[in-house]
C-alpha positions as CSV (number, residue, x, y, z in Angstrom):
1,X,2.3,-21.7,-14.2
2,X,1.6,-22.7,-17.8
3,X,-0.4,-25.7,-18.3
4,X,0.7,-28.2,-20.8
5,X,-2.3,-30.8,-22.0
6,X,-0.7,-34.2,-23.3
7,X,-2.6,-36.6,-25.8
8,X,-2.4,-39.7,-25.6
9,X,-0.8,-41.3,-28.6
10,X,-2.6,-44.4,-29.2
11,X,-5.6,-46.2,-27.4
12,X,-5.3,-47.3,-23.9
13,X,-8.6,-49.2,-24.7
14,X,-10.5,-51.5,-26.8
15,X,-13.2,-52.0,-25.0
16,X,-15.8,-53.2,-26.6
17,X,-14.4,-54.4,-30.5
18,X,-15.6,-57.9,-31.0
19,X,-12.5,-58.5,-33.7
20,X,-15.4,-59.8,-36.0
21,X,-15.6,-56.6,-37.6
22,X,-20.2,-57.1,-37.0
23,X,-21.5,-56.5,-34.3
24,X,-23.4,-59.5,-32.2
25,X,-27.0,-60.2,-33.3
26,X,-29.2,-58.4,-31.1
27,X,-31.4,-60.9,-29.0
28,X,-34.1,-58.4,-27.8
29,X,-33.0,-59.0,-23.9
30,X,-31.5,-55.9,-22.3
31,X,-29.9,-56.7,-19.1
32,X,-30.5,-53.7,-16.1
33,X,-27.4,-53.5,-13.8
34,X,-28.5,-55.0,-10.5
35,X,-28.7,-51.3,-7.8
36,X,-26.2,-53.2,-5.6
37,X,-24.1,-54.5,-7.9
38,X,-20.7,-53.0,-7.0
39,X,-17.2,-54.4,-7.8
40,X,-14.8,-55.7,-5.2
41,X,-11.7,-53.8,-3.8
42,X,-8.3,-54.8,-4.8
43,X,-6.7,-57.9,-2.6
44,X,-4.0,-56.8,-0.1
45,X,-1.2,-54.9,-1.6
46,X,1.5,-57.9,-3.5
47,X,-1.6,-59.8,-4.6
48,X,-2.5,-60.9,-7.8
49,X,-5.7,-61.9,-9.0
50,X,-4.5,-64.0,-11.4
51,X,-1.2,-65.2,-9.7
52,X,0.7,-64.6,-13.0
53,X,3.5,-61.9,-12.3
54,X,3.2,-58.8,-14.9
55,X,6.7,-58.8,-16.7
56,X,7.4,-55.6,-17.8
57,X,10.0,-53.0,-16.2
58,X,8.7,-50.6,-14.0
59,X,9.4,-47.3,-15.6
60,X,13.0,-44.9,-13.6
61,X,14.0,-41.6,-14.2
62,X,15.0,-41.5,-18.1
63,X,11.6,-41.7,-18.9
64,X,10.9,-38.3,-18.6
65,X,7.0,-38.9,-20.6
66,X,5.0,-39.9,-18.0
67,X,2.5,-41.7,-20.1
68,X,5.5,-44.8,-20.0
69,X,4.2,-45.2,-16.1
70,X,0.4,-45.2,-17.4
71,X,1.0,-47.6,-19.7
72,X,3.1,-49.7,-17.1
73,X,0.3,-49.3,-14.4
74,X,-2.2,-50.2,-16.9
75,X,-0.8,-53.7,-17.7
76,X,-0.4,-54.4,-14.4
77,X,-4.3,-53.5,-13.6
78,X,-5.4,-55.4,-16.8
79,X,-3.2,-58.2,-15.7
80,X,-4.4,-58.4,-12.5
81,X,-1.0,-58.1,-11.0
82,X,-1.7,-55.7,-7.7
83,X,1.8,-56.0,-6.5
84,X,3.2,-54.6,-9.6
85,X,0.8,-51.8,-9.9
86,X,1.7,-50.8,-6.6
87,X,5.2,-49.7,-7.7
88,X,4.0,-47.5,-9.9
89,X,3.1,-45.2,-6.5
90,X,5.2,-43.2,-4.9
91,X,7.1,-44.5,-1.7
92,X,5.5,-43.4,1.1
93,X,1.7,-43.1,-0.2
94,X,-0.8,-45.2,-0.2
95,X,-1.8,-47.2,-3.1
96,X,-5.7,-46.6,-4.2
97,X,-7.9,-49.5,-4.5
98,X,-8.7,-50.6,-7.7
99,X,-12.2,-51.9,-8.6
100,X,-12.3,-56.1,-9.2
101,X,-15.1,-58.1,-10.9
102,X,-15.4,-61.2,-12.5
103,X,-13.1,-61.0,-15.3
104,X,-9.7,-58.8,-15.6
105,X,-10.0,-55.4,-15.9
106,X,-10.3,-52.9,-18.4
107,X,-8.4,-49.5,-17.9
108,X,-9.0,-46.5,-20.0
109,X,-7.0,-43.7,-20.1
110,X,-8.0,-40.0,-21.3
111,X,-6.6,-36.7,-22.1
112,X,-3.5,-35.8,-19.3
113,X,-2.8,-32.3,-18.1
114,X,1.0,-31.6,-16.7
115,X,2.4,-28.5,-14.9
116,X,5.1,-27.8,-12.8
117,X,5.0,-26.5,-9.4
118,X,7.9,-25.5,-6.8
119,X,10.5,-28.2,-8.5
120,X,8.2,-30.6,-9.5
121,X,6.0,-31.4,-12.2
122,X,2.4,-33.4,-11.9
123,X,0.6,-35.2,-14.2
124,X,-3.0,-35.5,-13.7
125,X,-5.3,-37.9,-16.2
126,X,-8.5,-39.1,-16.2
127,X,-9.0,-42.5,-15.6
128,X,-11.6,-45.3,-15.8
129,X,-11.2,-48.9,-14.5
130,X,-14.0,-51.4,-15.9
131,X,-14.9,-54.6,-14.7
132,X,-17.8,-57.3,-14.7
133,X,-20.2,-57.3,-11.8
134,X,-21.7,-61.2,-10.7
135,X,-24.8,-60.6,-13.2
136,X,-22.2,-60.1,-16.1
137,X,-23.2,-56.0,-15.9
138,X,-20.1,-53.6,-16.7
139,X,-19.1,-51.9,-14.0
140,X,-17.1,-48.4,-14.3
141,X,-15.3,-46.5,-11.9
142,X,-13.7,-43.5,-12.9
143,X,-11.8,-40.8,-11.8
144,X,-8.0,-38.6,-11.5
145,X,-5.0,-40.2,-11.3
146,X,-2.2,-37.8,-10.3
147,X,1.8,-38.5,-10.8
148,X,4.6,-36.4,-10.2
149,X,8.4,-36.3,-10.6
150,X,11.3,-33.7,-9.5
151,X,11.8,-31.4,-12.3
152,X,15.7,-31.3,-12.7
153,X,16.2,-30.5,-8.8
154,X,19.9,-31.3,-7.8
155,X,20.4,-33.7,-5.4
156,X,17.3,-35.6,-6.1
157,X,17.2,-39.7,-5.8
158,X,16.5,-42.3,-8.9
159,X,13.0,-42.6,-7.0
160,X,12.3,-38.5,-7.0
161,X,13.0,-38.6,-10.4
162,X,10.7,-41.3,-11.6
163,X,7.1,-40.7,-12.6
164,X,5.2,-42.0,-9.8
165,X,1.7,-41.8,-8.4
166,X,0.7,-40.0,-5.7
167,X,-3.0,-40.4,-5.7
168,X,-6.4,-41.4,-7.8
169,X,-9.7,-39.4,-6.6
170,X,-11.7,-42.1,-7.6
171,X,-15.3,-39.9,-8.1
């Protein structure tokens, strides 16, 4: 198997850029993240934090780059829409639960890693999901997010054919 690694084209985060182009005036107070601080899981699958419904399609089987699904997952996270992030798994698995705090998230995406094995192809990418904790603290969770799609298998359903996840390893 030959191993393909995929860049990401543009920035799945801006975490961090004020906008103001300086950066805040330091005040001399450091804040030290709380040892129990630890975000919330994810409401129930079909919830949404925010109760706004995340618009955009959910990507089908032409898109054959599956950084389209990470970018559709993605909004759905930042938007706090769980029901729609859900789609982006594959029927039949079990969605992952995806870290909550205070104040949407913030999903960063890194450097993906695609092969194909016995008719399919997987897509494995490291991910990070940052929220606030109840003292204000930043909390990260990272880990692997793993999606796969039929590679040109006659036969195969719309679904098979789609970029979906199957699982995140969250470390």
């Amino acid at each position: 198997m030959r191993a393909m690694l995929i860049a990401v084209p543009f920035a799945f985060s801006i975490a961090g850029c004020s906008g103001s182009g300086s950066p805040a005036p330091d005040t001399g107070d450091t804040a030290t993240p709380s040892a129990t601080a630890s975000p919330t899981i994810s409401p129930e699958p079909g919830a949404s934090a925010t109760g706004d419904a995340f618009a955009e399609p959910l990507p089908g089987p032409t898109d054959k780059d599956p950084l389209s699904l990470l970018v559709y997952w993605k909004g759905a996270i930042e938007s706090g829409d769980f029901a729609a992030a859900n789609k982006a798994w594959r029927a039949g698995t079990t969605p992952a639960a995806v870290p909550q705090g205070t104040s949407p998230a913030i999903v960063s995406v890194g450097l993906g890693q695609q092969e194909g094995a016995a008719g399919s192809i997987y897509f494995t990418v490291p991910v990070t999901v940052t929220v606030d904790g109840p003292d204000g603290e930043q909390i990260p969770a990272t880990g692997t997010l793993t999606a796969r799609r039929v590679n040109d298998v006659e036969g195969a359903s719309a679904e098979q054919f789609s970029w979906r996840i199957v699982s995140i390893d969250w470390n």
